[in-house]
Coordinates of C-alpha atoms in Angstrom, one line a residue:
M1 CA 19.6 -26.0 -90.1
E2 CA 18.0 -29.5 -89.6
L3 CA 14.4 -29.9 -88.7
S4 CA 13.5 -32.4 -85.2
S5 CA 10.4 -33.8 -87.5
K6 CA 8.8 -34.1 -91.6
T7 CA 5.0 -32.4 -89.3
A8 CA 7.4 -29.5 -88.4
I9 CA 8.6 -28.8 -91.4
L10 CA 5.1 -29.1 -93.2
R11 CA 4.3 -25.6 -91.0
L12 CA 7.1 -24.6 -92.5
I13 CA 6.8 -24.9 -96.4
L14 CA 2.4 -25.6 -96.2
P15 CA 2.1 -22.1 -96.6
Q16 CA 4.5 -20.9 -99.3
V17 CA 3.0 -23.7 -102.2
P18 CA 2.5 -21.0 -104.2
L19 CA 5.1 -19.0 -103.7
L20 CA 7.1 -21.8 -104.2
A21 CA 4.5 -23.1 -107.2
R22 CA 4.9 -19.3 -108.6
T23 CA 9.1 -19.2 -108.8
A24 CA 8.8 -22.7 -110.2
L25 CA 6.7 -21.4 -113.2
W26 CA 8.7 -18.3 -113.5
H27 CA 12.3 -20.0 -113.7
T28 CA 10.7 -22.6 -116.2
L29 CA 9.8 -19.8 -118.9
Y30 CA 13.6 -18.1 -117.8
L31 CA 10.6 -15.2 -116.1
S32 CA 12.9 -15.1 -113.4
P33 CA 15.5 -12.5 -113.2
T34 CA 18.1 -15.7 -111.7
S35 CA 16.6 -18.5 -114.1
T36 CA 19.9 -18.1 -116.2
K37 CA 22.0 -18.6 -113.2
W38 CA 20.5 -20.9 -110.9
D39 CA 18.9 -24.5 -111.1
L40 CA 15.4 -25.2 -110.5
K41 CA 16.5 -26.6 -106.5
T42 CA 18.6 -23.2 -106.0
E43 CA 16.4 -20.6 -107.1
L44 CA 13.3 -22.9 -104.8
I45 CA 15.7 -22.5 -101.3
V46 CA 16.9 -19.2 -102.1
Q47 CA 12.8 -18.2 -102.8
L48 CA 11.6 -19.8 -99.4
I49 CA 14.2 -17.8 -97.4
R50 CA 13.9 -14.7 -98.5
S51 CA 10.0 -15.6 -97.2
F52 CA 10.9 -16.7 -93.6
F53 CA 13.0 -13.7 -93.8
N54 CA 10.1 -10.9 -94.4
S55 CA 7.0 -12.4 -93.2
P56 CA 6.1 -10.4 -90.1
I57 CA 8.4 -11.2 -86.7
R58 CA 5.9 -13.5 -84.5
R59 CA 8.0 -13.6 -82.4
G60 CA 10.4 -13.1 -80.1
A61 CA 14.4 -14.0 -79.5
L62 CA 13.9 -16.7 -76.9
A63 CA 11.6 -18.3 -79.3
Q64 CA 13.1 -17.8 -82.0
Q65 CA 16.4 -19.0 -81.1
R66 CA 15.3 -22.1 -79.3
A67 CA 13.4 -23.4 -83.0
T68 CA 16.8 -23.4 -83.8
L69 CA 18.3 -25.6 -80.8
R70 CA 16.8 -28.9 -81.1
D71 CA 17.9 -31.6 -82.0
P72 CA 17.0 -33.7 -84.4
G73 CA 19.3 -36.5 -83.0
I74 CA 22.1 -39.0 -84.2
K75 CA 22.1 -40.6 -86.8
G76 CA 23.6 -42.3 -89.6
K77 CA 27.6 -41.9 -91.6
K78 CA 28.7 -39.9 -88.0
W79 CA 30.1 -40.0 -84.5
V80 CA 29.5 -37.6 -82.2
S81 CA 31.0 -37.6 -78.5
H82 CA 29.0 -34.8 -76.7
V83 CA 32.2 -33.2 -74.3
A84 CA 32.0 -30.9 -72.0
F85 CA 35.9 -28.2 -71.5
P86 CA 35.8 -27.0 -66.2
A87 CA 36.3 -24.0 -66.5
P88 CA 40.0 -22.8 -65.8
E89 CA 40.2 -22.3 -61.2
E90 CA 43.8 -19.7 -62.8
D91 CA 42.1 -16.9 -64.6
D92 CA 44.3 -15.7 -66.5
V93 CA 42.9 -16.7 -70.4
R94 CA 40.3 -14.8 -69.5
R95 CA 42.5 -11.6 -68.1
L96 CA 44.6 -11.8 -71.7
L97 CA 42.0 -12.5 -73.8
L98 CA 40.0 -8.7 -72.3
K99 CA 44.2 -7.4 -72.0
T100 CA 43.8 -7.6 -76.4
I101 CA 40.7 -6.5 -76.3
D102 CA 41.3 -3.2 -74.3
D103 CA 44.6 -3.5 -77.2
L104 CA 42.9 -3.1 -80.2
K105 CA 40.6 -0.6 -78.9
A106 CA 40.1 2.7 -80.7
S107 CA 39.2 4.8 -78.3
S108 CA 38.2 4.5 -74.1
S109 CA 34.5 5.4 -75.1
E110 CA 34.3 1.6 -76.3
T111 CA 33.0 -0.6 -73.9
Y112 CA 32.1 -3.9 -73.6
N113 CA 30.6 -6.6 -71.6
V114 CA 32.9 -9.3 -69.3
P115 CA 31.9 -12.5 -69.5
A116 CA 32.6 -14.8 -66.6
T117 CA 34.9 -18.0 -67.4
V118 CA 32.1 -21.3 -68.0
P119 CA 32.8 -24.7 -68.9
V120 CA 32.9 -25.3 -72.4
E121 CA 30.1 -27.8 -74.4
A122 CA 31.2 -28.4 -77.5
E123 CA 31.2 -31.6 -80.0
W124 CA 33.9 -34.6 -81.2
T125 CA 32.4 -35.1 -84.3
G126 CA 33.1 -37.6 -87.0
Y127 CA 32.3 -40.0 -90.6
R128 CA 31.0 -43.5 -88.9
P129 CA 32.4 -45.4 -92.7
N130 CA 29.9 -48.6 -93.5
V131 CA 26.7 -48.1 -92.5
D132 CA 23.5 -47.0 -94.0
S133 CA 21.9 -43.0 -93.4
H134 CA 19.4 -45.0 -91.2
R135 CA 21.9 -46.8 -88.7
P136 CA 21.4 -46.1 -85.0
R137 CA 23.5 -43.4 -82.3
P138 CA 25.2 -47.6 -80.8
D139 CA 24.9 -47.4 -76.6
L140 CA 28.5 -46.7 -75.4
S141 CA 29.4 -43.9 -73.5
E142 CA 30.5 -40.9 -74.1
Q143 CA 34.0 -41.9 -74.2
Q144 CA 33.2 -44.5 -76.4
H145 CA 31.5 -42.8 -79.7
Y146 CA 35.1 -40.1 -79.2
Q147 CA 37.4 -44.3 -79.6
R148 CA 35.4 -44.8 -82.4
L149 CA 35.3 -41.9 -84.1
I150 CA 38.9 -41.9 -83.3
S151 CA 39.1 -45.2 -84.7
D152 CA 38.1 -44.0 -87.8
T153 CA 40.4 -41.3 -89.2
T154 CA 42.8 -41.9 -90.9
S155 CA 44.6 -38.2 -91.1
P156 CA 45.8 -36.4 -88.3
V157 CA 43.4 -33.4 -89.8
T158 CA 41.5 -31.6 -86.6
L159 CA 38.7 -28.9 -87.6
L160 CA 37.9 -26.8 -84.7
Y161 CA 34.7 -25.4 -85.9
F162 CA 32.6 -23.0 -85.1
H163 CA 28.4 -23.2 -86.0
G164 CA 26.8 -19.8 -87.5
G165 CA 24.1 -18.2 -86.8
A166 CA 24.5 -13.7 -86.8
F167 CA 25.8 -15.4 -83.4
V168 CA 21.7 -15.6 -82.2
L169 CA 21.1 -18.8 -83.0
M170 CA 21.7 -22.3 -83.8
D171 CA 24.1 -25.0 -82.6
P172 CA 26.5 -28.4 -82.9
A173 CA 23.0 -29.8 -83.6
S174 CA 21.9 -28.1 -86.4
H175 CA 25.8 -28.3 -87.7
R176 CA 26.1 -32.2 -87.6
E177 CA 25.3 -32.8 -91.5
S178 CA 27.8 -30.6 -92.7
V179 CA 30.9 -30.6 -90.1
S180 CA 30.5 -35.2 -90.4
Y181 CA 30.7 -34.2 -94.5
L182 CA 33.6 -31.9 -93.3
A183 CA 35.2 -35.4 -92.0
R184 CA 35.0 -37.6 -93.9
L185 CA 36.7 -35.2 -96.2
T186 CA 39.6 -34.4 -94.6
G187 CA 39.9 -38.2 -93.4
G188 CA 39.7 -36.1 -89.4
R189 CA 37.5 -35.0 -87.1
C190 CA 36.1 -32.2 -85.6
L191 CA 35.2 -30.0 -82.7
S192 CA 32.5 -28.0 -82.9
V193 CA 32.3 -26.0 -80.3
R194 CA 28.9 -24.3 -78.5
Y195 CA 30.0 -21.1 -77.9
R196 CA 27.5 -19.1 -75.7
L197 CA 24.9 -17.3 -78.2
A198 CA 23.6 -13.2 -77.6
P199 CA 22.2 -11.6 -76.6
Q200 CA 22.2 -13.1 -73.2
N201 CA 26.3 -12.9 -73.6
A202 CA 27.5 -10.6 -75.2
F203 CA 30.7 -9.9 -77.2
P204 CA 33.2 -11.2 -76.0
A205 CA 31.5 -14.5 -74.4
A206 CA 31.8 -16.7 -77.4
L207 CA 35.1 -15.4 -77.8
L208 CA 36.6 -16.5 -74.6
D209 CA 34.4 -19.9 -75.2
A210 CA 36.8 -20.1 -78.3
L211 CA 40.2 -19.2 -77.0
M212 CA 39.6 -21.9 -74.6
A213 CA 38.4 -24.7 -76.9
Y214 CA 41.3 -23.9 -78.4
L215 CA 43.2 -24.4 -75.4
S216 CA 41.9 -27.1 -74.4
L217 CA 43.2 -29.4 -78.0
L218 CA 46.3 -27.8 -77.1
Y219 CA 46.6 -28.8 -73.6
P220 CA 43.5 -31.0 -72.9
P221 CA 41.9 -30.3 -68.8
P222 CA 41.6 -33.0 -66.7
G223 CA 39.5 -35.6 -67.7
S224 CA 39.6 -35.4 -71.5
Y225 CA 38.9 -37.9 -73.6
H226 CA 41.8 -36.3 -76.3
D227 CA 45.2 -36.0 -76.0
P228 CA 47.5 -33.1 -76.8
V229 CA 47.1 -32.0 -80.5
P230 CA 49.0 -30.2 -82.5
A231 CA 48.7 -26.7 -83.3
S232 CA 49.2 -27.4 -86.4
H233 CA 47.2 -30.4 -86.8
I234 CA 44.5 -27.9 -85.7
V235 CA 43.0 -25.9 -88.8
V236 CA 40.3 -23.4 -87.5
A237 CA 36.7 -22.8 -89.9
G238 CA 33.0 -22.1 -89.5
D239 CA 30.8 -20.1 -91.6
S240 CA 29.2 -16.8 -91.2
A241 CA 28.7 -15.5 -87.6
G242 CA 31.4 -18.9 -86.8
G243 CA 34.1 -17.9 -89.7
N244 CA 34.0 -13.9 -86.8
L245 CA 35.1 -16.3 -84.3
A246 CA 37.2 -18.0 -86.4
L247 CA 39.1 -15.2 -87.6
S248 CA 38.4 -13.0 -84.5
L249 CA 40.4 -15.7 -82.7
L250 CA 43.2 -16.1 -84.9
Q251 CA 43.6 -11.8 -84.6
V252 CA 43.8 -12.5 -80.8
L253 CA 45.9 -15.4 -81.1
L254 CA 48.3 -13.4 -84.0
H255 CA 47.9 -9.8 -80.9
I256 CA 49.1 -11.7 -77.9
N257 CA 52.3 -12.9 -80.2
R258 CA 53.0 -9.5 -81.3
S259 CA 52.9 -8.3 -78.1
T260 CA 54.6 -11.5 -75.6
L261 CA 57.0 -11.5 -78.6
S262 CA 60.1 -9.5 -77.7
S263 CA 58.9 -9.5 -73.9
D264 CA 60.1 -11.1 -70.4
A265 CA 56.3 -12.6 -70.6
A266 CA 55.3 -14.8 -67.9
P267 CA 53.4 -17.9 -68.9
L268 CA 50.2 -18.7 -69.3
R269 CA 48.3 -20.9 -66.6
F270 CA 45.4 -23.6 -67.8
H271 CA 44.3 -26.1 -65.8
H272 CA 48.1 -26.7 -64.3
H273 CA 49.4 -26.5 -67.2
T274 CA 52.1 -24.4 -67.7
I275 CA 52.2 -21.8 -70.8
P276 CA 54.9 -20.5 -72.5
L277 CA 54.1 -18.1 -74.0
P278 CA 54.0 -16.4 -77.7
L279 CA 51.3 -19.1 -78.4
P280 CA 51.3 -21.6 -80.9
L281 CA 49.0 -21.1 -84.5
P282 CA 47.5 -23.4 -85.4
A283 CA 48.1 -24.5 -89.0
G284 CA 45.3 -22.7 -91.3
C285 CA 41.7 -21.3 -90.6
A286 CA 39.3 -21.2 -93.4
P287 CA 36.3 -19.3 -93.1
H288 CA 32.7 -20.1 -95.5
S289 CA 31.0 -17.0 -96.1
A290 CA 32.7 -14.6 -92.4
W291 CA 30.6 -12.5 -91.4
T292 CA 33.2 -9.9 -91.0
D293 CA 31.4 -6.4 -90.8
L294 CA 28.8 -6.2 -87.9
T295 CA 28.3 -2.3 -89.1
S296 CA 27.3 -3.3 -93.0
C297 CA 28.6 -1.2 -94.6
M298 CA 30.1 -2.5 -97.5
P299 CA 28.6 -2.2 -101.5
S300 CA 27.8 -5.6 -102.3
Q301 CA 25.5 -5.1 -99.0
L302 CA 23.0 -3.6 -101.5
S303 CA 24.2 -4.6 -105.2
N304 CA 24.3 -8.5 -104.7
R305 CA 20.7 -8.6 -102.7
G306 CA 20.1 -10.1 -105.1
Y307 CA 21.3 -13.0 -105.5
D308 CA 20.9 -13.8 -101.2
Y309 CA 18.1 -13.5 -99.1
L310 CA 19.8 -12.5 -96.0
P311 CA 17.6 -9.6 -94.8
P312 CA 18.6 -5.6 -95.7
P313 CA 21.7 -4.3 -93.2
L314 CA 20.6 -2.9 -90.3
T315 CA 19.8 0.4 -89.8
S316 CA 18.6 3.1 -87.1
E317 CA 15.6 3.8 -90.1
R318 CA 15.5 -0.5 -91.2
V319 CA 14.6 -1.7 -87.3
S320 CA 11.2 -2.3 -87.0
S321 CA 9.4 -3.5 -83.5
F322 CA 9.6 -6.5 -82.1
P323 CA 7.9 -8.8 -79.7
S324 CA 9.8 -8.0 -75.8
D325 CA 10.6 -11.1 -73.7
E326 CA 13.6 -12.6 -71.1
I327 CA 16.1 -12.2 -73.3
W328 CA 15.3 -8.5 -75.1
P329 CA 15.1 -6.0 -74.7
T330 CA 18.9 -6.4 -72.7
H331 CA 19.3 -4.6 -69.5
P332 CA 20.7 -2.7 -69.6
P333 CA 20.0 -2.1 -72.9
R334 CA 22.0 -2.4 -76.0
G335 CA 21.6 -1.2 -79.3
D336 CA 22.8 -4.5 -81.1
L337 CA 22.6 -8.3 -79.7
Y338 CA 25.9 -8.7 -79.5
C339 CA 27.2 -6.6 -79.0
E340 CA 27.7 -3.1 -77.5
T341 CA 26.8 -0.3 -80.9
S342 CA 29.9 1.1 -79.7
M343 CA 32.4 -1.9 -80.1
L344 CA 30.7 -2.3 -84.1
S345 CA 34.3 -1.8 -85.7
H346 CA 36.4 -3.1 -82.9
P347 CA 38.5 -6.0 -84.6
L348 CA 37.6 -8.5 -82.3
V349 CA 34.3 -8.7 -83.3
S350 CA 33.9 -7.3 -86.9
P351 CA 37.7 -8.7 -88.2
L352 CA 37.4 -6.3 -91.7
A353 CA 38.8 -3.7 -89.2
A354 CA 42.3 -5.5 -88.1
R355 CA 44.8 -3.9 -89.8
D356 CA 47.4 -7.0 -89.4
W357 CA 47.5 -10.2 -90.7
R358 CA 51.3 -10.5 -91.0
G359 CA 52.5 -13.8 -89.3
S360 CA 49.2 -15.2 -90.1
P361 CA 49.4 -19.1 -90.8
P362 CA 47.9 -19.6 -94.8
L363 CA 44.0 -19.3 -95.1
W364 CA 41.0 -19.7 -97.6
M365 CA 38.2 -17.9 -98.0
G366 CA 35.6 -19.4 -100.1
Y367 CA 32.1 -17.2 -100.7
G368 CA 28.9 -16.3 -102.9
E369 CA 28.2 -14.2 -104.6
E370 CA 26.1 -12.8 -101.9
M371 CA 26.0 -9.7 -99.9
L372 CA 29.2 -10.2 -97.7
V373 CA 31.6 -10.6 -100.3
D374 CA 32.9 -7.3 -100.3
E375 CA 34.1 -8.0 -96.3
G376 CA 35.6 -11.1 -97.6
K377 CA 37.3 -9.7 -100.5
Q378 CA 39.1 -6.3 -98.1
V379 CA 40.7 -9.2 -95.4
A380 CA 41.5 -11.6 -98.2
C381 CA 43.5 -8.7 -100.1
R382 CA 44.9 -7.3 -96.7
A383 CA 46.6 -10.9 -95.5
A384 CA 47.4 -11.4 -99.4
R385 CA 49.4 -8.0 -99.4
Q386 CA 51.2 -8.4 -96.3
G387 CA 52.5 -11.6 -96.8
V388 CA 49.9 -14.4 -96.2
R389 CA 48.7 -17.6 -97.7
V390 CA 45.3 -16.5 -99.7
R391 CA 43.2 -19.4 -101.8
W392 CA 40.3 -17.4 -102.6
E393 CA 37.1 -18.4 -104.4
E394 CA 34.2 -17.0 -104.9
W395 CA 30.9 -18.4 -106.5
E396 CA 29.0 -16.5 -109.6
A397 CA 25.4 -15.6 -108.6
M398 CA 25.8 -18.5 -105.2
C399 CA 23.8 -16.5 -102.0
H400 CA 25.7 -16.6 -98.6
C401 CA 26.6 -20.2 -96.5
F402 CA 25.8 -22.0 -100.0
G403 CA 28.0 -24.3 -99.9
M404 CA 25.3 -26.0 -96.8
L405 CA 21.8 -24.8 -97.7
L406 CA 22.6 -26.4 -101.4
V407 CA 24.1 -29.4 -100.8
G408 CA 23.7 -31.5 -103.7
T409 CA 24.6 -28.8 -106.5
R410 CA 27.7 -28.8 -108.4
A411 CA 28.9 -25.6 -106.5
S412 CA 28.4 -27.2 -102.8
T413 CA 29.3 -30.6 -103.9
Q414 CA 32.8 -28.6 -105.2
L415 CA 32.9 -25.6 -102.4
F416 CA 33.2 -28.5 -99.6
Q417 CA 35.9 -31.0 -101.6
N418 CA 37.8 -27.7 -102.2
W419 CA 37.4 -26.8 -97.9
A420 CA 38.4 -30.1 -97.7
G421 CA 41.7 -30.0 -99.6
F422 CA 42.8 -27.2 -98.3
C423 CA 43.0 -28.3 -94.5
R424 CA 44.3 -30.8 -95.7
A425 CA 47.3 -29.3 -97.6
A426 CA 47.2 -26.7 -94.3
V427 CA 47.6 -29.7 -91.7
G428 CA 49.7 -31.9 -94.8
S429 CA 47.8 -34.5 -95.0
H430 CA 46.8 -35.7 -98.5
G431 CA 47.5 -39.5 -98.5
A432 CA 49.8 -41.6 -98.6
G433 CA 53.0 -39.8 -100.7
G434 CA 51.2 -37.0 -100.8
K435 CA 53.2 -33.7 -101.2
G436 CA 50.5 -31.6 -98.0
G437 CA 52.0 -29.2 -96.0
L438 CA 52.4 -25.2 -96.9
E439 CA 54.7 -25.6 -99.5
G440 CA 51.8 -26.9 -100.8
I441 CA 50.4 -23.7 -100.1
R442 CA 50.5 -20.5 -102.3
T443 CA 48.8 -17.7 -103.1
T444 CA 45.4 -18.2 -106.0
G445 CA 41.9 -16.7 -106.2
T446 CA 39.0 -18.1 -108.0
F447 CA 35.7 -17.4 -110.1
Y448 CA 33.5 -20.4 -110.3
E449 CA 31.1 -19.1 -112.7
A450 CA 27.9 -19.7 -112.2
K451 CA 26.4 -22.8 -114.1
T452 CA 29.1 -24.6 -115.9
L453 CA 31.8 -23.2 -113.0
R454 CA 34.0 -23.2 -115.2
E455 CA 37.5 -21.5 -113.4
R456 CA 38.8 -17.6 -113.8
G457 CA 41.5 -16.7 -112.2
V458 CA 41.3 -13.7 -110.5
D459 CA 44.5 -11.3 -108.4
V460 CA 43.7 -11.7 -104.5
S461 CA 45.9 -8.6 -103.8
A462 CA 43.9 -6.7 -106.4
L463 CA 40.5 -8.1 -104.7
A464 CA 39.8 -4.9 -102.7
V465 CA 37.1 -2.9 -103.5
L466 CA 37.7 0.4 -101.1
T467 CA 41.1 1.0 -100.4
D468 CA 41.7 0.8 -96.2
E469 CA 40.2 4.5 -95.5
E470 CA 37.3 4.5 -97.6
V471 CA 36.8 1.8 -95.3
E472 CA 37.3 3.1 -91.5
R473 CA 35.5 6.1 -93.0
R474 CA 32.5 3.5 -93.7
M475 CA 32.4 1.6 -91.0
Q476 CA 32.0 4.4 -87.8
A477 CA 29.6 5.7 -91.0
G478 CA 27.9 2.4 -90.6
M479 CA 28.6 2.5 -86.7
A480 CA 26.7 5.8 -86.5
Q481 CA 23.4 4.6 -87.6
R482 CA 23.0 2.0 -86.6
H483 CA 23.7 3.2 -82.6
L484 CA 20.4 4.6 -79.9
G485 CA 20.3 5.5 -77.2
A486 CA 19.0 3.6 -74.1
E487 CA 14.6 4.6 -75.4
D488 CA 14.5 2.7 -78.6
A489 CA 16.5 -0.2 -77.9
T490 CA 13.8 -1.4 -75.1
T491 CA 11.7 -1.6 -77.8
M492 CA 13.8 -1.6 -81.5
M493 CA 15.1 -5.2 -82.2
P494 CA 16.7 -6.1 -86.0
K495 CA 14.1 -8.5 -87.4
L496 CA 16.1 -12.4 -86.7

């Protein structure tokens, strides 16, 4: 996340100077438990973020959310074109998504809020070559910015990108540096989606926005700047909660296609387009540090805390008093920011619960040795066992979303290169004379050792740390711990 001014950065960091000085000393003297695994930059950044998560909460959810939505401006080596796809007159897409959610319910007790269909905002983002990092954004129309962006692309790769932020925080503006870097490395363009945030917009509002964005790439609404994008050119990607959305969107598409493949399904109407079912699938899906389990039930949530900065798993015992404001508690109250607690183990809320990945396009999944890694292992293993081509990468001692937080480190640089390389391979655009295509993707697992980045192969089909039955039991237990009555939800909330 970029902060809007140097003054804001100083206000955040100055109170932490004693902590940072102590951290630097301990690291230099090899007294820190992670000093043999981390460089000093990593140690300082992780400790700084931990201090923010562990500090007393003085602001309500809305104030915290707004602080992450400040636009830092656009300059330097990136093209950005703002777009808004109108809501379709037809209601087919929303009805199809709601049917998919209902089809995948485990019981009738799972309930959710039915969202409205609204315009979907996004940012087309690309790499702007031959300028320095301080070059101002040209005074052009948004459409002209898009045209300039397209003129600087060198491959057909189109990333449909969903930002992280626990479904509550951040925005495409906070992720411009990372997204434009991916555009640079792939030679393509990125559509970074401004999906609706919780708690104001509960599940499945963000997922509906994601589906609308995907269909808008394939079948552009009136007034769009882009021509129809072939599904074979699209890679769905995201980080953390955005990685969850990427995988959940893929599950939606897979279920729609399975349920319409052998029936005379009516075509989908979307902005006066008539779309035959089944729907075309993207070329690939590439999440970084995807948050796939909102019940927080996997062993690494506790065992890997030493390498991460995320707060402990939320239970009814761990929630803390939180200032009420305009957006929390919700009315009527619920026990989770993103969804009703009864939905926490639904496969479109927690893709860890998704049992069927057959027919999926290739997956790339990159994790640190973080608190979420076990849930990622479980998803990757299940998909690989079902015949999906999976590229799995785990980086020793690295924290959640380290690729974005530790920019400039060898691990971050290598991760981005691998991430972009998968996208190019999935679309088949290695460059002139390159092989590309799906023949260039096979199931592989790699473990990168700390500091040296020495590679060790791992068997993706053996990554699972628990059986499917054990995962299901743990998720149900985790959901029970998270269940809050209405009287509790009005006064209790997790730290953001």
